[in-house]
């Protein structure tokens, strides 16, 4: 179906009374695609049912149980936004979602069967073809009832649906994180500040396409514009203490003393790292990484690596690790040793 893109999913969602059906193609069944399909489905129906019965895929249900199903946090936040209840089907009980099972078979024959010989070069192109098939399916007059799915939907179900909220739900990913000694938390290789009093505390990160929100014990303590490029650190000046040294176990002076205990070259490297950052505390991670790397090598080797790192401007852990791996020490000289004075050696005066 897809040119050079063999992996795809087609979620199928019929309504309970009319079997009015929505389907679309997605790249995966991961959480962003799963929730995005729900948002587009509600828009397609122009309303929200009172209850949805999903399958027990991991994107929606963390733990399947008849009595206490554990809903994925992001999925669980989406449901109250639309005012819809989520009642996952029981494991290995296809009759709990008989409409969906029948809809999947119908979609396989009426959508995949009709499109199986076509080649699509984008997801948008594939979904446009699926939309045409859906129009045909929903307008088709069912033999047993003598009416179409669309007709049943418009006469029976549409009025029973709740209205859509004024704003579409924006997908948000939740992560647990621990605040580092530089009062920043990491999300996808970028760092965002929190109040310095939360150093070493566990926080919740809520990430949308535009924003990073950080919560501590249910209270929002920081909000940042999400970063995709540029500087890796997003620091709110209000989060910085008047004196950083009072609030962290690691201080610039402590790192400098540790570098000096190895040698002047390592001390110089530490100072260069701390001064190269907008705030010295942002260099703590790099210094801690170097501390870990230098545990397994001797002081002479560490000094040589530090000197080389300063010379080339490699003020990060990745460069230090590479220099350690390629360090070969001083090679013995291949030049002959200098001639020394000896009683048996004849000087140039002997020949005159």
mmCIF file of C-alpha atoms in Angstrom:
data_model
loop_
_atom_site.group_PDB
_atom_site.id
_atom_site.type_symbol
_atom_site.label_atom_id
_atom_site.label_comp_id
_atom_site.label_asym_id
_atom_site.label_seq_id
_atom_site.Cartn_x
_atom_site.Cartn_y
_atom_site.Cartn_z
ATOM 1 C CA UNK A 1 0.000 0.000 0.000
ATOM 2 C CA UNK A 2 2.827 2.398 0.847
ATOM 3 C CA UNK A 3 5.891 2.979 -1.281
ATOM 4 C CA UNK A 4 8.987 2.206 0.828
ATOM 5 C CA UNK A 5 6.916 2.407 4.036
ATOM 6 C CA UNK A 6 5.726 -1.102 4.913
ATOM 7 C CA UNK A 7 4.741 -0.316 8.542
ATOM 8 C CA UNK A 8 1.264 1.190 8.975
ATOM 9 C CA UNK A 9 -1.854 0.806 11.129
ATOM 10 C CA UNK A 10 -5.542 1.372 10.375
ATOM 11 C CA UNK A 11 -7.592 1.975 13.525
ATOM 12 C CA UNK A 12 -11.274 1.279 12.886
ATOM 13 C CA UNK A 13 -13.987 2.871 15.060
ATOM 14 C CA UNK A 14 -17.703 2.173 14.499
ATOM 15 C CA UNK A 15 -20.441 3.698 16.630
ATOM 16 C CA UNK A 16 -22.552 1.313 18.690
ATOM 17 C CA UNK A 17 -26.069 1.751 17.249
ATOM 18 C CA UNK A 18 -25.572 2.813 13.637
ATOM 19 C CA UNK A 19 -22.140 1.240 12.941
ATOM 20 C CA UNK A 20 -21.223 4.601 11.403
ATOM 21 C CA UNK A 21 -17.498 4.063 10.858
ATOM 22 C CA UNK A 22 -14.336 6.102 11.021
ATOM 23 C CA UNK A 23 -10.924 4.755 9.978
ATOM 24 C CA UNK A 24 -7.547 6.209 9.093
ATOM 25 C CA UNK A 25 -3.988 5.084 8.450
ATOM 26 C CA UNK A 26 -1.219 5.939 10.927
ATOM 27 C CA UNK A 27 2.466 5.117 10.962
ATOM 28 C CA UNK A 28 2.319 3.370 14.335
ATOM 29 C CA UNK A 29 0.104 2.629 17.302
ATOM 30 C CA UNK A 30 2.292 4.617 19.656
ATOM 31 C CA UNK A 31 0.742 7.102 22.065
ATOM 32 C CA UNK A 32 0.878 10.255 19.845
ATOM 33 C CA UNK A 33 -0.755 8.433 16.914
ATOM 34 C CA UNK A 34 -3.256 6.680 19.194
ATOM 35 C CA UNK A 35 -4.489 9.880 20.840
ATOM 36 C CA UNK A 36 -4.336 11.815 17.566
ATOM 37 C CA UNK A 37 -6.665 9.248 16.000
ATOM 38 C CA UNK A 38 -9.165 9.832 18.821
ATOM 39 C CA UNK A 39 -9.099 13.599 18.300
ATOM 40 C CA UNK A 40 -9.701 13.231 14.553
ATOM 41 C CA UNK A 41 -12.414 10.621 15.177
ATOM 42 C CA UNK A 42 -14.378 12.971 17.453
ATOM 43 C CA UNK A 43 -14.050 15.686 14.818
ATOM 44 C CA UNK A 44 -15.329 13.277 12.152
ATOM 45 C CA UNK A 45 -18.398 12.387 14.260
ATOM 46 C CA UNK A 46 -18.807 16.092 15.196
ATOM 47 C CA UNK A 47 -19.529 14.954 18.723
ATOM 48 C CA UNK A 48 -18.411 12.741 21.589
ATOM 49 C CA UNK A 49 -20.054 9.501 22.774
ATOM 50 C CA UNK A 50 -20.601 8.882 26.454
ATOM 51 C CA UNK A 51 -18.270 5.872 26.524
ATOM 52 C CA UNK A 52 -15.517 4.370 24.384
ATOM 53 C CA UNK A 53 -14.405 0.726 24.580
ATOM 54 C CA UNK A 54 -10.779 0.448 23.387
ATOM 55 C CA UNK A 55 -8.670 -2.645 23.004
ATOM 56 C CA UNK A 56 -5.898 -3.287 25.544
ATOM 57 C CA UNK A 57 -2.977 -1.999 23.508
ATOM 58 C CA UNK A 58 -0.123 -0.563 25.561
ATOM 59 C CA UNK A 59 -0.594 2.957 24.208
ATOM 60 C CA UNK A 60 -3.942 3.204 25.982
ATOM 61 C CA UNK A 61 -3.931 0.683 28.824
ATOM 62 C CA UNK A 62 -0.922 0.083 31.064
ATOM 63 C CA UNK A 63 -2.463 -2.868 32.901
ATOM 64 C CA UNK A 64 -5.521 -4.776 31.755
ATOM 65 C CA UNK A 65 -8.003 -5.760 34.454
ATOM 66 C CA UNK A 66 -11.754 -6.258 34.603
ATOM 67 C CA UNK A 67 -12.037 -4.513 37.984
ATOM 68 C CA UNK A 68 -9.170 -1.997 38.041
ATOM 69 C CA UNK A 69 -7.768 -1.298 34.572
ATOM 70 C CA UNK A 70 -4.823 1.093 34.640
ATOM 71 C CA UNK A 71 -5.223 3.702 31.889
ATOM 72 C CA UNK A 72 -2.166 5.383 30.386
ATOM 73 C CA UNK A 73 -1.720 8.806 31.971
ATOM 74 C CA UNK A 74 -1.809 10.822 28.726
ATOM 75 C CA UNK A 75 -4.809 8.838 27.497
ATOM 76 C CA UNK A 76 -6.518 9.328 30.844
ATOM 77 C CA UNK A 77 -5.984 13.110 30.640
ATOM 78 C CA UNK A 78 -7.505 13.240 27.154
ATOM 79 C CA UNK A 79 -10.755 11.544 28.249
ATOM 80 C CA UNK A 80 -11.989 14.250 30.684
ATOM 81 C CA UNK A 81 -11.065 16.938 28.147
ATOM 82 C CA UNK A 82 -13.811 15.492 25.927
ATOM 83 C CA UNK A 83 -15.995 14.301 28.791
ATOM 84 C CA UNK A 84 -15.867 10.691 27.637
ATOM 85 C CA UNK A 85 -15.492 7.551 29.750
ATOM 86 C CA UNK A 86 -12.938 4.848 28.921
ATOM 87 C CA UNK A 87 -13.882 1.240 29.585
ATOM 88 C CA UNK A 88 -11.215 -1.095 28.135
ATOM 89 C CA UNK A 89 -12.385 -4.454 26.854
ATOM 90 C CA UNK A 90 -11.444 -7.445 28.967
ATOM 91 C CA UNK A 91 -8.343 -9.367 27.850
ATOM 92 C CA UNK A 92 -9.172 -12.146 25.394
ATOM 93 C CA UNK A 93 -12.882 -11.195 25.356
ATOM 94 C CA UNK A 94 -13.595 -10.115 21.754
ATOM 95 C CA UNK A 95 -17.336 -10.034 22.457
ATOM 96 C CA UNK A 96 -16.751 -6.979 24.679
ATOM 97 C CA UNK A 97 -16.019 -5.063 21.477
ATOM 98 C CA UNK A 98 -17.974 -7.056 18.912
ATOM 99 C CA UNK A 99 -18.716 -3.943 16.839
ATOM 100 C CA UNK A 100 -15.017 -3.237 16.488
ATOM 101 C CA UNK A 101 -14.176 -6.847 15.613
ATOM 102 C CA UNK A 102 -16.825 -6.843 12.889
ATOM 103 C CA UNK A 103 -15.692 -3.399 11.772
ATOM 104 C CA UNK A 104 -12.100 -4.577 11.418
ATOM 105 C CA UNK A 105 -13.157 -7.453 9.175
ATOM 106 C CA UNK A 106 -15.320 -5.090 7.173
ATOM 107 C CA UNK A 107 -12.463 -2.576 6.834
ATOM 108 C CA UNK A 108 -10.065 -5.285 5.703
ATOM 109 C CA UNK A 109 -12.366 -6.327 2.890
ATOM 110 C CA UNK A 110 -13.866 -2.966 1.880
ATOM 111 C CA UNK A 111 -10.840 -0.715 2.442
ATOM 112 C CA UNK A 112 -7.646 -2.777 2.320
ATOM 113 C CA UNK A 113 -9.128 -5.163 -0.228
ATOM 114 C CA UNK A 114 -10.024 -2.371 -2.636
ATOM 115 C CA UNK A 115 -6.786 -0.415 -2.122
ATOM 116 C CA UNK A 116 -4.359 -3.328 -1.993
ATOM 117 C CA UNK A 117 -3.019 -2.759 -5.516
ATOM 118 C CA UNK A 118 -2.562 0.984 -5.162
ATOM 119 C CA UNK A 119 0.719 2.634 -4.206
ATOM 120 C CA UNK A 120 0.737 5.720 -1.981
ATOM 121 C CA UNK A 121 3.661 8.054 -1.492
ATOM 122 C CA UNK A 122 2.468 9.778 1.682
ATOM 123 C CA UNK A 123 0.188 9.179 4.638
ATOM 124 C CA UNK A 124 -2.015 12.076 3.515
ATOM 125 C CA UNK A 125 -2.508 10.466 0.128
ATOM 126 C CA UNK A 126 -3.405 7.127 1.717
ATOM 127 C CA UNK A 127 -5.905 8.719 4.115
ATOM 128 C CA UNK A 128 -7.552 10.617 1.256
ATOM 129 C CA UNK A 129 -8.192 7.272 -0.469
ATOM 130 C CA UNK A 130 -9.455 5.749 2.806
ATOM 131 C CA UNK A 131 -11.847 8.704 3.237
ATOM 132 C CA UNK A 132 -13.372 7.926 -0.163
ATOM 133 C CA UNK A 133 -13.840 4.309 0.876
ATOM 134 C CA UNK A 134 -15.467 5.427 4.151
ATOM 135 C CA UNK A 135 -17.898 7.617 2.259
ATOM 136 C CA UNK A 136 -18.886 4.628 0.195
ATOM 137 C CA UNK A 137 -19.193 2.341 3.247
ATOM 138 C CA UNK A 138 -21.267 4.754 5.340
ATOM 139 C CA UNK A 139 -23.611 5.601 2.463
ATOM 140 C CA UNK A 140 -24.125 1.984 1.441
ATOM 141 C CA UNK A 141 -27.676 0.724 2.141
ATOM 142 C CA UNK A 142 -27.495 -2.264 4.472
ATOM 143 C CA UNK A 143 -29.495 -5.210 3.151
ATOM 144 C CA UNK A 144 -31.054 -6.281 6.455
ATOM 145 C CA UNK A 145 -32.125 -2.810 7.617
ATOM 146 C CA UNK A 146 -32.810 -1.127 4.297
ATOM 147 C CA UNK A 147 -31.014 2.072 5.377
ATOM 148 C CA UNK A 148 -27.415 3.290 5.356
ATOM 149 C CA UNK A 149 -25.110 3.759 8.313
ATOM 150 C CA UNK A 150 -25.148 7.508 7.722
ATOM 151 C CA UNK A 151 -28.939 7.586 7.817
ATOM 152 C CA UNK A 152 -29.018 5.678 11.115
ATOM 153 C CA UNK A 153 -26.353 7.958 12.554
ATOM 154 C CA UNK A 154 -28.182 11.143 11.607
ATOM 155 C CA UNK A 155 -31.568 9.948 12.854
ATOM 156 C CA UNK A 156 -30.569 8.057 16.015
ATOM 157 C CA UNK A 157 -27.074 8.795 17.316
ATOM 158 C CA UNK A 158 -26.042 12.271 16.261
ATOM 159 C CA UNK A 159 -28.404 14.025 18.663
ATOM 160 C CA UNK A 160 -27.227 11.810 21.531
ATOM 161 C CA UNK A 161 -23.571 12.791 21.131
ATOM 162 C CA UNK A 162 -22.102 15.425 23.420
ATOM 163 C CA UNK A 163 -20.715 18.563 21.828
ATOM 164 C CA UNK A 164 -17.046 19.041 21.073
ATOM 165 C CA UNK A 165 -15.005 21.263 23.418
ATOM 166 C CA UNK A 166 -14.028 24.692 22.164
ATOM 167 C CA UNK A 167 -10.396 23.593 21.733
ATOM 168 C CA UNK A 168 -8.976 20.334 20.428
ATOM 169 C CA UNK A 169 -6.983 18.280 22.892
ATOM 170 C CA UNK A 170 -3.245 18.869 22.532
ATOM 171 C CA UNK A 171 -1.237 15.712 23.000
ATOM 172 C CA UNK A 172 1.056 15.831 26.018
ATOM 173 C CA UNK A 173 3.704 13.330 27.057
ATOM 174 C CA UNK A 174 4.363 12.766 30.758
ATOM 175 C CA UNK A 175 7.751 11.800 32.205
ATOM 176 C CA UNK A 176 9.207 11.368 35.672
ATOM 177 C CA UNK A 177 12.516 13.131 36.255
ATOM 178 C CA UNK A 178 14.840 14.042 39.097
ATOM 179 C CA UNK A 179 16.213 17.562 39.435
ATOM 180 C CA UNK A 180 19.975 17.632 39.009
ATOM 181 C CA UNK A 181 22.505 19.585 41.061
ATOM 182 C CA UNK A 182 22.283 22.447 38.554
ATOM 183 C CA UNK A 183 18.494 22.715 39.221
ATOM 184 C CA UNK A 184 17.645 21.591 35.678
ATOM 185 C CA UNK A 185 15.734 18.568 34.398
ATOM 186 C CA UNK A 186 16.442 16.854 31.089
ATOM 187 C CA UNK A 187 13.885 16.091 28.402
ATOM 188 C CA UNK A 188 15.043 14.735 25.028
ATOM 189 C CA UNK A 189 18.574 16.170 25.375
ATOM 190 C CA UNK A 190 17.457 19.665 26.403
ATOM 191 C CA UNK A 191 17.533 21.047 29.942
ATOM 192 C CA UNK A 192 14.900 23.155 31.708
ATOM 193 C CA UNK A 193 15.264 24.935 35.047
ATOM 194 C CA UNK A 194 13.112 24.580 38.155
ATOM 195 C CA UNK A 195 13.310 26.498 41.453
ATOM 196 C CA UNK A 196 16.682 25.751 43.062
ATOM 197 C CA UNK A 197 15.005 24.546 46.265
ATOM 198 C CA UNK A 198 13.885 21.416 44.360
ATOM 199 C CA UNK A 199 17.419 20.075 43.802
ATOM 200 C CA UNK A 200 17.311 16.244 43.893
ATOM 201 C CA UNK A 201 13.504 16.238 44.067
ATOM 202 C CA UNK A 202 11.406 14.033 41.793
ATOM 203 C CA UNK A 203 9.134 15.977 39.442
ATOM 204 C CA UNK A 204 6.655 15.290 36.642
ATOM 205 C CA UNK A 205 7.329 16.689 33.167
ATOM 206 C CA UNK A 206 4.401 17.437 30.853
ATOM 207 C CA UNK A 207 5.644 18.017 27.310
ATOM 208 C CA UNK A 208 3.526 19.267 24.416
ATOM 209 C CA UNK A 209 4.700 20.321 20.971
ATOM 210 C CA UNK A 210 5.044 23.916 22.201
ATOM 211 C CA UNK A 211 5.556 23.837 25.952
ATOM 212 C CA UNK A 212 7.356 22.094 28.816
ATOM 213 C CA UNK A 213 5.542 22.150 32.162
ATOM 214 C CA UNK A 214 7.118 20.795 35.344
ATOM 215 C CA UNK A 215 5.057 19.734 38.365
ATOM 216 C CA UNK A 216 6.085 18.901 41.911
ATOM 217 C CA UNK A 217 3.521 17.086 44.046
ATOM 218 C CA UNK A 218 0.745 18.141 41.692
ATOM 219 C CA UNK A 219 1.695 21.836 41.661
ATOM 220 C CA UNK A 220 3.171 23.457 38.568
ATOM 221 C CA UNK A 221 6.550 24.905 39.493
ATOM 222 C CA UNK A 222 7.991 25.813 36.086
ATOM 223 C CA UNK A 223 6.937 26.368 32.486
ATOM 224 C CA UNK A 224 9.223 26.781 29.465
ATOM 225 C CA UNK A 225 8.886 27.069 25.733
ATOM 226 C CA UNK A 226 9.927 23.711 24.300
ATOM 227 C CA UNK A 227 13.313 23.668 22.600
ATOM 228 C CA UNK A 228 14.166 21.787 19.427
ATOM 229 C CA UNK A 229 17.447 23.515 18.592
ATOM 230 C CA UNK A 230 19.793 26.292 19.662
ATOM 231 C CA UNK A 231 21.051 26.501 23.264
ATOM 232 C CA UNK A 232 20.402 23.290 25.183
ATOM 233 C CA UNK A 233 19.640 25.049 28.450
ATOM 234 C CA UNK A 234 16.447 26.957 29.184
ATOM 235 C CA UNK A 235 17.030 28.824 32.439
ATOM 236 C CA UNK A 236 14.513 31.096 34.127
ATOM 237 C CA UNK A 237 16.443 33.743 36.118
ATOM 238 C CA UNK A 238 13.776 33.542 38.832
ATOM 239 C CA UNK A 239 14.884 29.948 39.519
ATOM 240 C CA UNK A 240 18.470 30.951 40.287
ATOM 241 C CA UNK A 241 19.498 31.466 43.928
ATOM 242 C CA UNK A 242 21.401 34.591 44.919
ATOM 243 C CA UNK A 243 24.315 32.373 45.855
ATOM 244 C CA UNK A 244 24.461 29.027 44.079
ATOM 245 C CA UNK A 245 27.051 27.580 46.452
ATOM 246 C CA UNK A 246 24.693 27.430 49.405
ATOM 247 C CA UNK A 247 22.213 25.129 47.681
ATOM 248 C CA UNK A 248 24.252 22.444 46.049
ATOM 249 C CA UNK A 249 26.669 19.853 47.336
ATOM 250 C CA UNK A 250 28.883 20.406 44.317
ATOM 251 C CA UNK A 251 30.330 23.878 43.881
ATOM 252 C CA UNK A 252 32.742 25.414 41.350
ATOM 253 C CA UNK A 253 35.394 25.649 44.072
ATOM 254 C CA UNK A 254 35.027 21.974 44.934
ATOM 255 C CA UNK A 255 35.457 20.965 41.299
ATOM 256 C CA UNK A 256 38.508 23.243 41.008
ATOM 257 C CA UNK A 257 40.110 21.629 44.085
ATOM 258 C CA UNK A 258 39.443 18.192 42.671
ATOM 259 C CA UNK A 259 41.119 19.170 39.386
ATOM 260 C CA UNK A 260 44.107 20.624 41.257
ATOM 261 C CA UNK A 261 44.517 17.335 43.175
ATOM 262 C CA UNK A 262 45.328 15.658 39.833
ATOM 263 C CA UNK A 263 47.455 18.407 38.361
ATOM 264 C CA UNK A 264 47.521 21.924 36.917
ATOM 265 C CA UNK A 265 46.348 20.799 33.480
ATOM 266 C CA UNK A 266 43.217 19.176 34.900
ATOM 267 C CA UNK A 267 42.556 22.205 37.087
ATOM 268 C CA UNK A 268 42.804 24.384 33.996
ATOM 269 C CA UNK A 269 40.371 22.130 32.152
ATOM 270 C CA UNK A 270 37.815 22.369 34.988
ATOM 271 C CA UNK A 271 38.117 26.158 35.122
ATOM 272 C CA UNK A 272 37.714 26.367 31.330
ATOM 273 C CA UNK A 273 34.574 24.236 31.441
ATOM 274 C CA UNK A 274 32.941 26.223 34.244
ATOM 275 C CA UNK A 275 33.735 29.601 32.686
ATOM 276 C CA UNK A 276 32.523 28.512 29.219
ATOM 277 C CA UNK A 277 28.936 28.110 30.461
ATOM 278 C CA UNK A 278 26.528 31.026 30.995
ATOM 279 C CA UNK A 279 26.221 29.856 34.603
ATOM 280 C CA UNK A 280 28.968 27.747 36.253
ATOM 281 C CA UNK A 281 26.394 25.301 37.618
ATOM 282 C CA UNK A 282 25.544 24.313 34.048
ATOM 283 C CA UNK A 283 29.053 22.858 33.780
ATOM 284 C CA UNK A 284 28.543 20.584 36.781
ATOM 285 C CA UNK A 285 27.246 17.722 34.633
ATOM 286 C CA UNK A 286 30.324 17.835 32.417
ATOM 287 C CA UNK A 287 32.654 17.984 35.419
ATOM 288 C CA UNK A 288 30.910 15.029 37.044
ATOM 289 C CA UNK A 289 31.268 13.090 33.780
ATOM 290 C CA UNK A 290 34.993 13.825 33.651
ATOM 291 C CA UNK A 291 35.325 12.815 37.304
ATOM 292 C CA UNK A 292 33.832 9.445 36.436
ATOM 293 C CA UNK A 293 36.099 9.021 33.379
ATOM 294 C CA UNK A 294 39.282 9.914 35.281
ATOM 295 C CA UNK A 295 38.667 7.364 38.028
ATOM 296 C CA UNK A 296 40.042 4.568 35.840
ATOM 297 C CA UNK A 297 43.213 6.256 34.559
ATOM 298 C CA UNK A 298 46.421 7.508 36.141
ATOM 299 C CA UNK A 299 47.214 11.136 36.910
ATOM 300 C CA UNK A 300 49.855 11.415 34.163
ATOM 301 C CA UNK A 301 47.410 10.231 31.544
ATOM 302 C CA UNK A 302 44.658 12.487 32.922
ATOM 303 C CA UNK A 303 47.000 15.482 32.765
ATOM 304 C CA UNK A 304 47.944 14.752 29.161
ATOM 305 C CA UNK A 305 44.296 14.343 28.153
ATOM 306 C CA UNK A 306 43.329 17.567 29.963
ATOM 307 C CA UNK A 307 46.051 19.544 28.229
ATOM 308 C CA UNK A 308 45.011 18.229 24.842
ATOM 309 C CA UNK A 309 41.318 18.966 25.533
ATOM 310 C CA UNK A 310 42.078 22.591 26.415
ATOM 311 C CA UNK A 311 44.261 22.973 23.314
ATOM 312 C CA UNK A 312 41.487 21.820 20.938
ATOM 313 C CA UNK A 313 38.622 23.378 22.887
ATOM 314 C CA UNK A 314 37.038 20.012 23.663
ATOM 315 C CA UNK A 315 35.227 21.056 26.821
ATOM 316 C CA UNK A 316 32.720 18.211 27.026
ATOM 317 C CA UNK A 317 32.628 14.631 28.279
ATOM 318 C CA UNK A 318 32.348 13.140 24.789
ATOM 319 C CA UNK A 319 35.621 14.705 23.665
ATOM 320 C CA UNK A 320 37.382 13.707 26.894
ATOM 321 C CA UNK A 321 36.236 10.088 26.495
ATOM 322 C CA UNK A 322 37.495 10.069 22.899
ATOM 323 C CA UNK A 323 40.879 11.470 23.934
ATOM 324 C CA UNK A 324 41.209 8.852 26.677
ATOM 325 C CA UNK A 325 40.440 6.077 24.174
ATOM 326 C CA UNK A 326 43.024 7.332 21.666
ATOM 327 C CA UNK A 327 45.734 8.382 24.147
ATOM 328 C CA UNK A 328 48.952 6.491 23.483
ATOM 329 C CA UNK A 329 51.389 8.206 25.835
ATOM 330 C CA UNK A 330 54.873 9.274 24.936
ATOM 331 C CA UNK A 331 56.428 7.124 22.239
ATOM 332 C CA UNK A 332 60.109 6.116 22.583
ATOM 333 C CA UNK A 333 62.343 8.157 20.306
ATOM 334 C CA UNK A 334 63.620 6.416 17.143
ATOM 335 C CA UNK A 335 66.584 8.808 16.801
ATOM 336 C CA UNK A 336 70.045 7.453 17.851
ATOM 337 C CA UNK A 337 71.308 8.530 21.225
ATOM 338 C CA UNK A 338 73.740 11.409 21.323
ATOM 339 C CA UNK A 339 77.471 10.542 21.295
ATOM 340 C CA UNK A 340 79.041 10.952 24.721
ATOM 341 C CA UNK A 341 82.666 11.701 25.709
ATOM 342 C CA UNK A 342 84.825 8.584 26.230
ATOM 343 C CA UNK A 343 88.602 7.952 26.638
ATOM 344 C CA UNK A 344 88.673 5.468 23.753
ATOM 345 C CA UNK A 345 87.046 7.876 21.287
ATOM 346 C CA UNK A 346 89.400 9.817 18.973
ATOM 347 C CA UNK A 347 88.508 13.412 18.491
ATOM 348 C CA UNK A 348 88.784 15.407 15.256
ATOM 349 C CA UNK A 349 92.301 16.571 16.268
ATOM 350 C CA UNK A 350 93.623 13.016 15.868
ATOM 351 C CA UNK A 351 93.498 13.378 12.076
ATOM 352 C CA UNK A 352 95.584 16.579 11.891
#
